Each structure stands twice: as structure tokens, then as C-alpha cells.
Coordinates of C-alpha atoms in Angstrom, one line a residue:
M25 CA 0.2 -0.1 0.0
T26 CA 0.5 2.9 -0.7
D27 CA 2.6 5.5 2.2
P28 CA 0.1 7.1 2.9
T29 CA 2.2 10.2 4.6
R30 CA 2.5 11.1 0.4
G31 CA 0.1 12.9 -1.1
S32 CA -3.4 13.8 0.2
G33 CA -6.0 11.0 -1.5
V34 CA -4.3 7.8 0.6
P35 CA -6.3 7.6 3.0
D36 CA -5.1 5.6 6.8
R37 CA -7.3 2.6 6.9
A38 CA -5.8 -0.6 5.9
R39 CA -7.0 -2.6 3.2
K40 CA -6.0 -6.3 1.8
R41 CA -4.3 -6.8 -0.7
F42 CA -4.1 -9.2 -3.0
P43 CA -0.8 -10.5 -4.2
G44 CA -0.7 -13.0 -6.7
I45 CA -4.4 -12.4 -8.1
S46 CA -5.8 -13.1 -11.3
T47 CA -7.5 -10.9 -13.2
R48 CA -10.1 -13.9 -13.4
A49 CA -11.4 -13.5 -10.3
W50 CA -13.5 -10.2 -11.1
E51 CA -14.0 -11.5 -14.4
H52 CA -18.2 -11.6 -15.1
P53 CA -18.2 -15.1 -16.7
A54 CA -19.3 -14.4 -19.9
D55 CA -15.8 -11.2 -20.0
R56 CA -13.4 -14.5 -19.0
S57 CA -14.3 -17.2 -21.5
A58 CA -13.8 -14.5 -23.7
L59 CA -10.2 -13.6 -22.8
V60 CA -9.4 -17.3 -21.9
A61 CA -10.3 -17.5 -25.1
L62 CA -8.3 -15.2 -26.6
R63 CA -5.5 -16.0 -25.1
K64 CA -4.9 -19.5 -25.4
L65 CA -4.7 -18.5 -29.9
S66 CA -0.9 -18.5 -30.5
G67 CA 0.8 -14.9 -31.7
F68 CA -3.5 -13.4 -31.4
D69 CA -1.3 -10.8 -29.5
D70 CA 1.1 -10.3 -32.3
V71 CA -2.0 -9.9 -34.8
L72 CA -4.1 -6.9 -31.7
K73 CA -0.5 -5.0 -32.2
K74 CA -0.7 -4.9 -36.1
L75 CA -4.4 -4.6 -35.9
A76 CA -3.4 -1.6 -32.6
G77 CA -1.6 0.0 -35.6
L78 CA -4.6 0.3 -37.8
V79 CA -6.3 3.0 -35.2
S80 CA -2.9 5.2 -34.7
E81 CA -2.9 4.2 -30.7
R82 CA 0.0 5.8 -31.3
S83 CA -1.2 9.1 -32.1
V84 CA -3.8 8.4 -29.3
R85 CA -1.3 7.8 -26.6
L86 CA 1.0 10.6 -28.1
M87 CA -1.6 13.8 -28.4
F88 CA -2.9 13.4 -24.3
L89 CA 1.5 13.9 -23.9
A90 CA 1.1 16.3 -25.7
T91 CA -2.5 18.1 -24.8
A92 CA -3.9 16.4 -21.1
V93 CA -1.7 16.8 -17.6
R94 CA 0.3 14.1 -16.9
A95 CA -0.5 12.7 -13.4
S96 CA 2.7 12.3 -11.0
E97 CA 4.3 12.8 -7.8
R98 CA 4.6 17.2 -8.7
Q99 CA 1.1 16.1 -10.8
F100 CA -2.2 15.1 -9.3
P101 CA -0.1 13.8 -6.6
H102 CA -3.2 12.5 -5.3
I103 CA -4.3 10.8 -8.2
H104 CA -1.0 10.1 -8.6
D105 CA -0.8 8.1 -5.8
M106 CA -4.2 6.0 -6.2
V107 CA -3.1 4.8 -9.1
R108 CA 0.1 3.0 -7.4
D109 CA -2.4 2.4 -4.7
A110 CA -4.7 -0.1 -7.1
A111 CA -0.9 -1.9 -8.8
Y112 CA 0.1 -2.3 -5.1
I113 CA -3.9 -4.4 -4.3
L114 CA -3.8 -5.8 -7.2
D115 CA -0.5 -6.5 -8.0
L116 CA 0.6 -5.5 -10.6
E117 CA 4.3 -4.7 -11.2
K118 CA 4.4 -1.9 -14.1
V119 CA 2.5 0.7 -12.5
P120 CA -0.1 2.1 -15.7
E121 CA 1.2 6.4 -16.5
L122 CA -2.5 8.7 -16.5
Y123 CA -3.7 11.3 -17.0
V124 CA -6.1 14.7 -16.6
T125 CA -7.5 16.1 -19.2
Q126 CA -10.6 19.7 -19.1
D127 CA -13.2 17.4 -19.9
P128 CA -16.4 18.9 -18.6
R129 CA -18.2 15.5 -18.7
P130 CA -17.0 12.7 -16.0
N131 CA -15.4 10.4 -18.3
A132 CA -12.6 8.1 -18.2
M133 CA -11.0 5.1 -19.9
C134 CA -7.6 2.8 -20.9
I135 CA -6.4 2.8 -24.1
G136 CA -3.5 0.7 -25.0
M137 CA -2.8 -2.7 -25.4
E138 CA 1.7 -2.7 -24.9
T139 CA 1.5 0.3 -22.4
P140 CA -2.0 0.5 -21.1
V141 CA -2.0 3.9 -20.2
L142 CA -5.1 5.7 -18.3
V143 CA -7.2 9.0 -18.6
V144 CA -9.4 10.6 -16.5
T145 CA -11.9 13.9 -17.0
T146 CA -11.5 16.8 -14.9
G147 CA -15.5 16.8 -14.8
L148 CA -15.2 12.8 -12.9
V149 CA -12.6 14.5 -11.2
E150 CA -14.7 17.4 -9.9
M151 CA -17.7 15.2 -9.4
L152 CA -16.3 12.8 -7.2
D153 CA -15.3 12.3 -2.9
E154 CA -12.2 10.9 -2.7
E155 CA -13.2 7.4 -2.7
E156 CA -15.3 7.1 -5.2
L157 CA -12.7 8.1 -7.6
R158 CA -10.1 5.9 -6.3
A159 CA -13.2 2.8 -7.5
V160 CA -12.7 4.3 -11.4
V161 CA -9.5 4.3 -10.4
G162 CA -9.3 1.0 -9.9
H163 CA -11.9 0.2 -12.4
E164 CA -9.4 1.3 -15.1
V165 CA -6.8 -0.5 -13.5
G166 CA -8.4 -4.1 -13.9
H167 CA -9.1 -2.6 -17.2
A168 CA -5.8 -3.1 -18.1
M169 CA -4.6 -6.1 -16.2
S170 CA -7.7 -7.6 -17.9
G171 CA -6.7 -6.4 -21.7
H172 CA -9.9 -5.0 -22.6
A173 CA -8.2 -2.3 -25.5
V174 CA -8.6 -5.9 -27.3
Y175 CA -12.0 -5.5 -27.2
R176 CA -12.5 -1.8 -27.8
T177 CA -9.4 -2.0 -30.8
M178 CA -12.1 -5.2 -32.3
L179 CA -14.5 -2.8 -32.4
L180 CA -12.7 0.8 -33.6
I181 CA -11.7 -1.9 -36.6
L182 CA -14.5 -3.7 -37.2
T183 CA -17.5 -0.3 -37.3
G184 CA -15.0 1.5 -39.8
I185 CA -15.4 -2.1 -41.9
A186 CA -18.3 -1.5 -41.1
A187 CA -19.5 2.1 -42.9
R188 CA -17.5 0.9 -45.7
I189 CA -19.4 -2.2 -46.7
A190 CA -22.3 -1.2 -46.0
W191 CA -23.6 -0.8 -49.4
L192 CA -23.1 -5.6 -49.4
P193 CA -26.7 -6.2 -47.3
L194 CA -24.5 -9.7 -47.0
G195 CA -21.9 -8.0 -45.6
N196 CA -23.1 -5.6 -43.6
I197 CA -25.9 -8.2 -41.5
A198 CA -22.2 -10.6 -40.8
I199 CA -19.7 -7.4 -39.6
T200 CA -23.0 -5.3 -37.8
A201 CA -23.6 -9.1 -36.0
L202 CA -20.3 -9.3 -35.0
I203 CA -20.2 -5.9 -33.6
T204 CA -22.7 -6.7 -31.2
A205 CA -20.8 -9.3 -29.6
L206 CA -18.6 -7.1 -28.9
K207 CA -20.4 -5.1 -27.6
E208 CA -22.4 -7.8 -25.4
W209 CA -18.4 -8.6 -24.2
F210 CA -18.4 -4.7 -23.6
R211 CA -21.2 -4.6 -21.2
K212 CA -19.7 -7.4 -19.5
S213 CA -16.2 -5.9 -19.0
E214 CA -17.5 -3.6 -17.4
I215 CA -19.3 -5.3 -14.9
S216 CA -15.7 -7.4 -14.4
C217 CA -13.4 -4.2 -13.9
D218 CA -16.9 -2.7 -11.1
R219 CA -15.6 -5.3 -9.3
A220 CA -11.5 -4.3 -9.8
G221 CA -12.9 -0.9 -8.6
L222 CA -14.8 -2.5 -6.1
L223 CA -11.4 -4.8 -4.3
V224 CA -9.4 -1.7 -4.7
G225 CA -11.3 0.6 -3.0
Q226 CA -13.3 -2.1 -0.5
D227 CA -15.8 0.3 -0.3
L228 CA -18.7 -0.3 -1.3
Q229 CA -20.9 2.6 -0.4
A230 CA -18.5 4.9 -2.6
S231 CA -18.3 2.7 -5.9
M232 CA -22.3 2.6 -5.5
R233 CA -22.4 6.3 -5.1
G234 CA -19.9 6.9 -7.4
L235 CA -22.0 5.4 -10.2
M236 CA -25.0 6.8 -8.9
K237 CA -23.2 10.6 -10.0
L238 CA -23.0 9.7 -13.0
A239 CA -26.2 9.3 -13.7
G240 CA -27.6 12.2 -11.7
G241 CA -24.2 14.6 -11.3
H242 CA -22.3 15.7 -8.7
H243 CA -25.6 16.8 -6.4
L244 CA -25.5 13.7 -3.2
A245 CA -27.4 14.9 -1.0
E246 CA -30.3 14.9 -3.2
M247 CA -29.7 11.1 -4.0
N248 CA -30.1 8.1 -2.1
V249 CA -28.7 4.4 -3.0
D250 CA -30.8 2.1 -2.3
A251 CA -33.5 5.0 -3.7
F252 CA -31.4 4.1 -7.1
I253 CA -30.8 0.1 -6.5
E254 CA -34.8 0.8 -6.1
Q255 CA -34.7 2.0 -9.6
A256 CA -33.3 -1.3 -10.8
E257 CA -35.3 -3.7 -9.9
E258 CA -38.9 -1.1 -10.7
Y259 CA -36.2 -1.6 -14.3
E260 CA -35.7 -4.9 -14.3
R261 CA -39.8 -5.9 -14.2
A262 CA -41.0 -3.0 -15.7
G263 CA -44.4 -3.2 -18.2
D264 CA -44.9 -6.2 -20.0
L265 CA -43.1 -8.4 -23.5
R266 CA -43.3 -5.0 -25.1
D267 CA -41.4 -3.1 -22.6
G268 CA -39.3 -6.5 -21.9
V269 CA -38.1 -6.1 -26.3
L270 CA -37.9 -2.1 -25.9
K271 CA -35.5 -2.8 -23.1
L272 CA -33.3 -5.2 -25.9
L273 CA -34.1 -1.9 -28.5
Q274 CA -32.3 0.1 -25.9
L275 CA -29.7 -2.4 -24.8
L276 CA -27.4 -3.4 -28.7
P277 CA -25.9 -0.8 -29.3
Q278 CA -24.7 0.3 -25.6
S279 CA -21.1 -0.3 -25.1
H280 CA -21.3 -0.2 -21.4
P281 CA -24.3 -1.1 -18.9
F282 CA -27.2 1.1 -17.5
A283 CA -25.7 3.2 -13.9
T284 CA -29.1 1.5 -11.8
V285 CA -27.3 -2.0 -13.3
R286 CA -24.9 -1.7 -12.3
V287 CA -24.9 -0.6 -9.0
A288 CA -27.1 -3.8 -8.8
R289 CA -25.1 -5.4 -9.8
L290 CA -22.4 -4.7 -7.8
K291 CA -24.3 -5.1 -4.5
K292 CA -25.3 -8.3 -5.7
W293 CA -21.5 -9.6 -6.4
A294 CA -20.9 -7.9 -3.4
E295 CA -22.7 -10.1 -0.7
S296 CA -21.9 -13.2 -3.0
E297 CA -19.7 -16.2 -1.9
E298 CA -17.2 -15.1 -4.2
Y299 CA -16.2 -11.9 -2.7
R300 CA -15.6 -13.1 0.5
S301 CA -13.2 -15.8 -1.0
I302 CA -11.3 -13.2 -2.4
M303 CA -11.3 -11.3 1.0
A304 CA -9.9 -14.1 3.0
G305 CA -7.5 -15.3 0.1
A306 CA -9.2 -17.4 -1.7
Y307 CA -8.7 -16.5 -5.1
P308 CA -7.6 -17.6 -8.4
R309 CA -3.9 -17.5 -8.7
R310 CA -2.2 -15.3 -12.6
A311 CA 0.4 -18.8 -12.8
D312 CA -2.8 -21.0 -13.0
D313 CA -3.5 -19.3 -16.0
P314 CA -2.4 -20.8 -18.3
D315 CA -3.7 -24.2 -17.4
T316 CA -7.2 -23.2 -16.4
S317 CA -9.6 -25.0 -19.8
V318 CA -11.6 -23.1 -22.2
G319 CA -14.2 -24.9 -22.3
E320 CA -15.1 -25.3 -18.1
Q321 CA -14.6 -21.3 -18.8
W322 CA -17.5 -22.0 -21.3
R323 CA -20.0 -24.0 -19.3
A324 CA -19.7 -21.3 -16.7
T325 CA -21.0 -18.7 -19.2
A326 CA -23.8 -20.3 -20.5
E327 CA -24.9 -21.4 -17.0
S328 CA -24.2 -18.0 -15.9
Y329 CA -27.1 -17.1 -18.9
A330 CA -29.4 -19.7 -17.9
R331 CA -29.1 -18.1 -14.7
S332 CA -30.5 -15.7 -15.8
V333 CA -33.0 -15.9 -17.3
K334 CA -34.3 -17.6 -14.8
E335 CA -34.4 -15.0 -11.8
S336 CA -35.2 -12.2 -14.2
K337 CA -38.1 -10.7 -13.5
D338 CA -37.9 -8.6 -17.2
P339 CA -41.2 -9.7 -19.0
L340 CA -39.2 -11.5 -22.0
M341 CA -37.3 -13.3 -20.5
G342 CA -40.6 -14.5 -18.6
L343 CA -41.6 -15.5 -22.3
I344 CA -37.3 -16.9 -23.0
R345 CA -38.7 -18.9 -19.6
D346 CA -41.5 -20.5 -21.0
I347 CA -40.8 -21.3 -24.4
T348 CA -38.0 -23.2 -23.0
G349 CA -40.2 -24.8 -21.0
G350 CA -42.7 -25.4 -23.6
A351 CA -45.6 -23.6 -22.0
G352 CA -48.1 -23.9 -23.9
D353 CA -50.1 -21.3 -25.5
V354 CA -47.4 -18.9 -26.0
G355 CA -48.5 -17.3 -29.6
G356 CA -51.3 -16.1 -28.8
R357 CA -49.7 -14.0 -25.6
I358 CA -47.7 -12.5 -27.7
R359 CA -50.9 -12.2 -30.1
D360 CA -52.5 -10.3 -26.5
V361 CA -49.7 -8.5 -25.6
F362 CA -48.9 -6.6 -29.0
S363 CA -52.3 -6.3 -30.1
G364 CA -53.1 -4.4 -26.2
S365 CA -55.9 -7.6 -24.9
G366 CA -53.9 -8.5 -22.1
A367 CA -51.3 -7.3 -22.4
R368 CA -50.5 -6.7 -18.4
G369 CA -48.3 -8.6 -16.8
A370 CA -46.6 -11.5 -18.9
G371 CA -44.4 -13.6 -19.1
T372 CA -43.6 -11.6 -14.9
D373 CA -42.8 -14.6 -12.4
G374 CA -39.2 -15.7 -11.1
S375 CA -37.1 -14.3 -9.0
G376 CA -33.7 -12.2 -8.3
A377 CA -31.9 -9.5 -9.9
D378 CA -29.8 -10.8 -12.4
G379 CA -31.7 -9.5 -15.1
A380 CA -31.4 -9.4 -19.0
A381 CA -30.4 -5.8 -18.8
E382 CA -27.7 -4.6 -19.7
G383 CA -26.6 -1.0 -21.3
R384 CA -24.8 2.0 -21.2
G385 CA -23.8 3.7 -18.2
S386 CA -21.1 6.0 -19.1
G387 CA -17.6 4.9 -19.0
S388 CA -14.8 3.9 -16.6
G389 CA -17.2 3.1 -14.4
S390 CA -17.3 6.2 -15.9
G391 CA -17.4 6.8 -19.2
G392 CA -14.8 5.2 -21.4
S393 CA -13.3 2.4 -21.5

């Protein structure tokens, strides 16, 4: 842990450190399975580094060096200490550089694959308190350690390709399908790194407050975390089948989960046995990463999605449960809902909070990647 006498941003309370921790400890199953598979591909890193050159990764880094302020012991020392502290807690040997850029919009991002760079905006720094900002820094360090810039690079490249071949119907459909899949991975990567931020800050209330501020601004006295979580529950179970379809359509273009959903998901994970085990020192180790089974991770992903559908209160997920369960007259129910008769309550059985509703929240816990 950073020496508490260095800088004003490091609290004197003790926080646990996780020597040798693997990123698998905090990665969502869908995110983890994709990453494990990518890491197993021989030479894939070299290919991605070449692809990164196509989107001018070097020029982006140089631009921040020229136009933003690099955190150090002399500039934004409290944020610099937070990055060092996060790297220490997650046992990351090389501390990433962090830049503060003038932008009133609260945002944070991690760019670069070979040498990750963290960026936060002045809007974010001014909006969050010390512990909220610490969670965001931890979130971005989580991105750096997991290698999530892979997703961003692929999205940028594929989006550029899609724009060029939009006049080819079949080609555009194929690229669009890939972009949709990548965005789903990216949404799950944000859930993953919200967890990394919690492991760094070890303050659930601060993590949730930061996410809530992304939705409602800095007026913390006017907001309440419990009421915000109730919003997430209402969003998930709200309406009928039509609302479920609308939520899905709203979700698909997004690269980030919605803020209320992120808070609810993070709280659920913080109350799980998985989180308690990590805090007790029982977590996956980096040394075991090469032996991780791809098939086992994909099975975990399938189980996670199946559990989401089973536990979800969302009406569309209720219909999917009925279809897979062989319920009769599903077609009649759909017809009734969209014709306006029997619209309320279609397929709203089930319980739990891990629904299918994820979309945009912005950033790192803030608006970048």
C-alpha cells in the first residue's frame, strides 16, 4: 500500500492486498471465457498489436502527452498515489501512466494494449470524492490488467469496416453481428471492472455512489443509493412483453451497462460468496492462468446466462422461460400483448436480480472503456 504520508489522497485505513491475483477473480463469466479463449490463441497478441496500429494507438498516446496533464508526484499527486495504490493492491508490477484531460463530461478510459494508459477527465475528478475516484481508478487498472483494450481495438476496426461496406447487404449484416457480439462482451467487461474497482477501494458505498453520480450528477445530498437500487429493480420488472422488447432494443447499441443496473449487479456481487472468498485470500492465481480450461469457462458462461434468464423478472425473459419450458399458447400470449389485450404482466414470474437488462452507464465506471 502507498505510504499514507505521501500525498493527501491515500486514506490511513488498511485495505487488503491480493498477491498474485488473476484477473479471472473479478471477470464476469462471459468476459472471462472470451479472454481465456483469446489468450490461448498462439500469436494472437502480435496480430492485435498490428491491428492497434491501424487505429493509431501511438498517435492517441502522443496526443494525451501533448494536450493533457500526466499525473505524477508533482501533478495531481493524490490521483498518482491512487494509481500506484491500485497497482499494489492488485499486484500489478508496472504502474500505468494516468492523464487528466480538460473535459467537463465525467469520463475515464483505458487505452493501449502493449502499454496501457489511463485517462480521466476534469469533470470526473471534480464530481467524485476521494473514495469514489479510487474505485474508478481501480476499475481502469482492472481494464488494463484484463487486456480489455482488445475489445475496443476490434470494435474500432470493425466499425470502420462496416462503414466502408455498408452498401453490401450480406457483408454489412455479418460485420454488424460481430459488432453486436463485441458490445455484449464489452458490457460484461464493464461489470468485471466495477468489481475490480471494488477490490481496490474496498468500499461498496463509495463504488455505488460513484456510479449513481454518473446518472444524477454531483448533487449527492439529493440522491439515495437504496432508492437508486429500487429503480434498477423497477426497471427490470417494469411493464409487459412490449417493454421487454423495447429494453432489449435499447440495450443492443450500447457499449456500457445502464448505471442503475451496474449498481445492483455490484451490490449483488459484494454480497456473494465469491467476493467473500476473495477478501479472505481464496482467489484464482495468475500462475494458474495457462492451465485454465477454455471449455470450462464457456460452460460457466452458459450457466451464467441460463441463471440470468431463470432468475430475471423481465417480461421478455419470462417469455423465453416459457418457450424453453414448453408452455402452451405462447403465440397467443404474444398476439394478445401486441394487440393491446392482456398486455400487463405477461411472463413476469421468477425472482432474482441478475436480469437481462444491461446497457450504457458511461465509462469506466464512468464513460470510457
